[in-house]
Amino acid sequence: MENRPSVRIGVVGYGHLGKFLAEKILRDGRALGLTLAFVWNRNPEKLKGSVPAELVLSDLSVLRRRCDVIVEVCHPQIVEEFGPRFLARSHFMVGSPSALSNPDLNEKLRQAAQQYGHTLYVPSGALWGGQDIQRMNDSGTLKALFIRMSKHPSCFRLTGDILSDWAEGEGRRVLFRGSVAELCSLAPNNVNTMAAAAVAAGALGFTGVQGEIVSDTELSDFHVVEVEVTGPDGFSVHTVRRNPARLGAVTGSATYNSFWNSLLGELPAAPLAALSVFNPRL
Ligand SMILES: NC(=O)c1ccc[n+]([C@@H]2O[C@H](COP(=O)([O-])OP(=O)(O)OC[C@H]3O[C@@H](n4cnc5c(N)ncnc54)[C@H](O)[C@@H]3O)[C@@H](O)[C@H]2O)c1
């Protein structure tokens, strides 16, 4: 570990995930060969007292610091605005992969990765079996993929008002069933796991992978993520993941560690835990 050069990580966004990642790199990174290169947040006041002043980046469009991986944990808008510029400088992990449901942006990012010889990564998030799905996709045996995410209504952040009238005790309600592309615009903060699945299942893509979001007032302690994979000759896999989550939490607690493990996959010589969208060197 001592002989390995440190991997310099830039964190873009300092909400729940950004704070978790930055604190963990500062605390545990040295032993793992990770160094915090910078942290950027829309409101830099939030970083005071938590992030050393010399690591605070004030202007995202002036990126002069040496950095090996930039991790976006902010908003799909930032992926759109800065993603190609990030890829010009370093590898890029897209924490808000619902942004990739925009086909133009998806293509732009792939082209930038190709042009600059960098890799675009998507963390596995709460997706179980992402790498198996990717292997089936790559071998041409993936026929269909369906993901259902069920959560307490207080855990959804929807762009429309289909859930504005929920009442405690109402039980289960299917909010939407359709393609992941449609779900990404309806619930961009809730369907990152589905977006990661659409990346793993690239041949089906955002329009081919199907999903469903379900509100369930019984789910006060867990988010439930079900994945149904269909292959040839009757092959199928159905997984059910119960992800502990507080009431109102958009992100399940196990997803934080999953995110961290995806980042550790960036270490040279470590197995890749993130789903690689495009790596020109592979
Ligand atoms: N890939 C996954 O599995 C996964 C899991 C959880 C969250 N996410 C995504 O990661 C991102 C961060 O999640 P979080 O839980 O830390 O969210 P959060 O709301 O706690 O933090 C988001 C941060 O980004 C800032 N922000 C919001 N909109 C912005 C904009 N348009 N421009 C600049 N800054 C903006 C906020 O001020 C905040 O500091 C979100 O997009 C979320 O959907 C992905």
PDB file of C-alpha atoms in Angstrom, residues 137-274:
ATOM      1  CA  ASN A 137     -25.389  -7.443 -21.485  1.00  0.00           C
ATOM      2  CA  ASP A 138     -21.890  -7.697 -22.946  1.00  0.00           C
ATOM      3  CA  SER A 139     -22.370 -11.332 -23.959  1.00  0.00           C
ATOM      4  CA  GLY A 140     -25.712 -10.557 -25.615  1.00  0.00           C
ATOM      5  CA  THR A 141     -27.765 -12.807 -23.291  1.00  0.00           C
ATOM      6  CA  LEU A 142     -29.709 -10.103 -21.418  1.00  0.00           C
ATOM      7  CA  LYS A 143     -33.292 -10.141 -22.704  1.00  0.00           C
ATOM      8  CA  ALA A 144     -35.113  -7.891 -20.220  1.00  0.00           C
ATOM      9  CA  LEU A 145     -34.515  -5.999 -16.976  1.00  0.00           C
ATOM     10  CA  PHE A 146     -37.097  -4.684 -14.528  1.00  0.00           C
ATOM     11  CA  ILE A 147     -36.485  -2.794 -11.275  1.00  0.00           C
ATOM     12  CA  ARG A 148     -39.059  -1.889  -8.653  1.00  0.00           C
ATOM     13  CA  MET A 149     -38.220   0.594  -5.886  1.00  0.00           C
ATOM     14  CA  SER A 150     -40.624   0.766  -2.943  1.00  0.00           C
ATOM     15  CA  LYS A 151     -40.271   3.415  -0.242  1.00  0.00           C
ATOM     16  CA  HIS A 152     -42.217   5.274   2.379  1.00  0.00           C
ATOM     17  CA  PRO A 153     -43.962   8.251   0.677  1.00  0.00           C
ATOM     18  CA  SER A 154     -41.836  10.711   2.710  1.00  0.00           C
ATOM     19  CA  CYS A 155     -38.742   9.316   0.933  1.00  0.00           C
ATOM     20  CA  PHE A 156     -39.834  10.345  -2.574  1.00  0.00           C
ATOM     21  CA  ARG A 157     -38.843  13.613  -4.272  1.00  0.00           C
ATOM     22  CA  LEU A 158     -41.023  13.781  -7.386  1.00  0.00           C
ATOM     23  CA  THR A 159     -41.183  16.489 -10.038  1.00  0.00           C
ATOM     24  CA  GLY A 160     -44.986  16.136 -10.392  1.00  0.00           C
ATOM     25  CA  ASP A 161     -47.608  16.145  -7.646  1.00  0.00           C
ATOM     26  CA  ILE A 162     -48.806  12.513  -7.918  1.00  0.00           C
ATOM     27  CA  LEU A 163     -47.924  11.921  -4.279  1.00  0.00           C
ATOM     28  CA  SER A 164     -48.948  15.220  -2.697  1.00  0.00           C
ATOM     29  CA  ASP A 165     -52.085  13.685  -1.135  1.00  0.00           C
ATOM     30  CA  TRP A 166     -50.570  10.690   0.713  1.00  0.00           C
ATOM     31  CA  ALA A 167     -51.854   9.801   4.174  1.00  0.00           C
ATOM     32  CA  GLU A 168     -50.279   7.675   6.896  1.00  0.00           C
ATOM     33  CA  GLY A 169     -51.738   4.151   6.894  1.00  0.00           C
ATOM     34  CA  GLU A 170     -52.837   4.178   3.252  1.00  0.00           C
ATOM     35  CA  GLY A 171     -50.527   1.259   2.419  1.00  0.00           C
ATOM     36  CA  ARG A 172     -49.145   0.511  -1.015  1.00  0.00           C
ATOM     37  CA  ARG A 173     -49.619   2.662  -4.101  1.00  0.00           C
ATOM     38  CA  VAL A 174     -47.947   2.166  -7.512  1.00  0.00           C
ATOM     39  CA  LEU A 175     -46.849   5.666  -8.554  1.00  0.00           C
ATOM     40  CA  PHE A 176     -45.488   4.957 -11.993  1.00  0.00           C
ATOM     41  CA  ARG A 177     -44.472   2.063 -14.200  1.00  0.00           C
ATOM     42  CA  GLY A 178     -42.567   2.628 -17.427  1.00  0.00           C
ATOM     43  CA  SER A 179     -39.110   3.049 -18.903  1.00  0.00           C
ATOM     44  CA  VAL A 180     -36.199   4.245 -16.779  1.00  0.00           C
ATOM     45  CA  ALA A 181     -35.928   7.234 -19.150  1.00  0.00           C
ATOM     46  CA  GLU A 182     -39.453   8.317 -18.126  1.00  0.00           C
ATOM     47  CA  LEU A 183     -38.746   7.608 -14.452  1.00  0.00           C
ATOM     48  CA  CYS A 184     -35.556   9.717 -14.518  1.00  0.00           C
ATOM     49  CA  SER A 185     -37.513  12.829 -15.408  1.00  0.00           C
ATOM     50  CA  LEU A 186     -40.294  12.046 -12.911  1.00  0.00           C
ATOM     51  CA  ALA A 187     -38.089  11.160  -9.938  1.00  0.00           C
ATOM     52  CA  PRO A 188     -34.454  12.151 -10.725  1.00  0.00           C
ATOM     53  CA  ASN A 189     -33.316  11.842  -7.092  1.00  0.00           C
ATOM     54  CA  ASN A 190     -34.998   8.508  -6.423  1.00  0.00           C
ATOM     55  CA  VAL A 191     -34.040   6.430  -9.436  1.00  0.00           C
ATOM     56  CA  ASN A 192     -30.223   6.634  -9.523  1.00  0.00           C
ATOM     57  CA  THR A 193     -30.144   2.888  -8.885  1.00  0.00           C
ATOM     58  CA  MET A 194     -32.354   2.307 -11.922  1.00  0.00           C
ATOM     59  CA  ALA A 195     -30.130   4.623 -13.952  1.00  0.00           C
ATOM     60  CA  ALA A 196     -27.084   2.568 -12.896  1.00  0.00           C
ATOM     61  CA  ALA A 197     -28.976  -0.525 -14.086  1.00  0.00           C
ATOM     62  CA  ALA A 198     -29.705   1.118 -17.445  1.00  0.00           C
ATOM     63  CA  VAL A 199     -25.983   1.834 -17.793  1.00  0.00           C
ATOM     64  CA  ALA A 200     -25.065  -1.777 -16.937  1.00  0.00           C
ATOM     65  CA  ALA A 201     -27.683  -2.995 -19.415  1.00  0.00           C
ATOM     66  CA  GLY A 202     -26.425  -0.703 -22.175  1.00  0.00           C
ATOM     67  CA  ALA A 203     -27.985  -2.737 -24.998  1.00  0.00           C
ATOM     68  CA  LEU A 204     -31.458  -2.156 -23.501  1.00  0.00           C
ATOM     69  CA  GLY A 205     -30.558   1.356 -22.318  1.00  0.00           C
ATOM     70  CA  PHE A 206     -32.722   3.915 -20.565  1.00  0.00           C
ATOM     71  CA  THR A 207     -35.705   3.311 -22.840  1.00  0.00           C
ATOM     72  CA  GLY A 208     -35.456  -0.513 -22.764  1.00  0.00           C
ATOM     73  CA  VAL A 209     -34.993  -1.100 -19.017  1.00  0.00           C
ATOM     74  CA  GLN A 210     -38.348  -0.945 -17.249  1.00  0.00           C
ATOM     75  CA  GLY A 211     -39.025   0.254 -13.732  1.00  0.00           C
ATOM     76  CA  GLU A 212     -41.721   0.905 -11.167  1.00  0.00           C
ATOM     77  CA  ILE A 213     -41.845   3.194  -8.139  1.00  0.00           C
ATOM     78  CA  VAL A 214     -44.129   2.258  -5.281  1.00  0.00           C
ATOM     79  CA  SER A 215     -45.118   4.291  -2.257  1.00  0.00           C
ATOM     80  CA  ASP A 216     -45.772   2.158   0.832  1.00  0.00           C
ATOM     81  CA  THR A 217     -46.575   3.621   4.251  1.00  0.00           C
ATOM     82  CA  GLU A 218     -45.588   0.287   5.864  1.00  0.00           C
ATOM     83  CA  LEU A 219     -41.953   0.862   4.841  1.00  0.00           C
ATOM     84  CA  SER A 220     -40.940   3.131   7.710  1.00  0.00           C
ATOM     85  CA  ASP A 221     -37.492   1.521   8.185  1.00  0.00           C
ATOM     86  CA  PHE A 222     -36.473   0.242   4.734  1.00  0.00           C
ATOM     87  CA  HIS A 223     -36.298   0.985   1.056  1.00  0.00           C
ATOM     88  CA  VAL A 224     -36.917  -2.148  -1.025  1.00  0.00           C
ATOM     89  CA  VAL A 225     -35.164  -2.611  -4.369  1.00  0.00           C
ATOM     90  CA  GLU A 226     -36.280  -5.569  -6.513  1.00  0.00           C
ATOM     91  CA  VAL A 227     -34.399  -6.545  -9.646  1.00  0.00           C
ATOM     92  CA  GLU A 228     -35.758  -9.006 -12.212  1.00  0.00           C
ATOM     93  CA  VAL A 229     -33.313 -10.158 -14.850  1.00  0.00           C
ATOM     94  CA  THR A 230     -34.446 -12.224 -17.833  1.00  0.00           C
ATOM     95  CA  GLY A 231     -32.064 -14.192 -20.030  1.00  0.00           C
ATOM     96  CA  PRO A 232     -32.486 -16.850 -22.741  1.00  0.00           C
ATOM     97  CA  ASP A 233     -34.332 -20.219 -22.442  1.00  0.00           C
ATOM     98  CA  GLY A 234     -36.285 -19.315 -19.299  1.00  0.00           C
ATOM     99  CA  PHE A 235     -33.246 -18.028 -17.336  1.00  0.00           C
ATOM    100  CA  SER A 236     -34.256 -15.498 -14.681  1.00  0.00           C
ATOM    101  CA  VAL A 237     -32.960 -13.941 -11.454  1.00  0.00           C
ATOM    102  CA  HIS A 238     -35.081 -12.052  -8.936  1.00  0.00           C
ATOM    103  CA  THR A 239     -33.350 -10.239  -6.070  1.00  0.00           C
ATOM    104  CA  VAL A 240     -34.977  -8.305  -3.226  1.00  0.00           C
ATOM    105  CA  ARG A 241     -32.765  -5.867  -1.320  1.00  0.00           C
ATOM    106  CA  ARG A 242     -33.977  -4.312   1.909  1.00  0.00           C
ATOM    107  CA  ASN A 243     -31.947  -1.151   2.418  1.00  0.00           C
ATOM    108  CA  PRO A 244     -32.288   0.316   5.947  1.00  0.00           C
ATOM    109  CA  ALA A 245     -33.430   3.960   5.708  1.00  0.00           C
ATOM    110  CA  ARG A 246     -34.811   6.550   8.089  1.00  0.00           C
ATOM    111  CA  LEU A 247     -38.227   8.094   7.448  1.00  0.00           C
ATOM    112  CA  GLY A 248     -37.852  10.858   4.860  1.00  0.00           C
ATOM    113  CA  ALA A 249     -34.391   9.670   3.713  1.00  0.00           C
ATOM    114  CA  VAL A 250     -33.971   9.690  -0.065  1.00  0.00           C
ATOM    115  CA  THR A 251     -30.862   7.499   0.239  1.00  0.00           C
ATOM    116  CA  GLY A 252     -30.709   4.201   2.133  1.00  0.00           C
ATOM    117  CA  SER A 253     -27.865   3.960   4.672  1.00  0.00           C
ATOM    118  CA  ALA A 254     -26.153   0.971   2.974  1.00  0.00           C
ATOM    119  CA  THR A 255     -25.929   3.031  -0.219  1.00  0.00           C
ATOM    120  CA  TYR A 256     -23.338   5.306   1.406  1.00  0.00           C
ATOM    121  CA  ASN A 257     -20.962   2.401   1.886  1.00  0.00           C
ATOM    122  CA  SER A 258     -21.764   1.093  -1.574  1.00  0.00           C
ATOM    123  CA  PHE A 259     -20.757   4.503  -2.939  1.00  0.00           C
ATOM    124  CA  TRP A 260     -17.515   4.378  -0.960  1.00  0.00           C
ATOM    125  CA  ASN A 261     -16.755   0.885  -2.282  1.00  0.00           C
ATOM    126  CA  SER A 262     -17.326   2.095  -5.825  1.00  0.00           C
ATOM    127  CA  LEU A 263     -14.764   4.804  -5.182  1.00  0.00           C
ATOM    128  CA  LEU A 264     -12.266   2.307  -3.764  1.00  0.00           C
ATOM    129  CA  GLY A 265     -12.594   0.512  -7.082  1.00  0.00           C
ATOM    130  CA  GLU A 266     -10.771   3.495  -8.535  1.00  0.00           C
ATOM    131  CA  LEU A 267      -7.578   2.565  -6.696  1.00  0.00           C
ATOM    132  CA  PRO A 268      -4.926   1.205  -9.029  1.00  0.00           C
ATOM    133  CA  ALA A 269      -4.778  -2.597  -8.825  1.00  0.00           C
ATOM    134  CA  ALA A 270      -8.054  -2.830  -6.903  1.00  0.00           C
ATOM    135  CA  PRO A 271     -11.039  -4.621  -8.427  1.00  0.00           C
ATOM    136  CA  LEU A 272     -13.425  -2.288 -10.163  1.00  0.00           C
ATOM    137  CA  ALA A 273     -16.532  -1.924  -8.034  1.00  0.00           C
ATOM    138  CA  ALA A 274     -18.049   0.894 -10.025  1.00  0.00           C
TER     139      ALA A 274
END
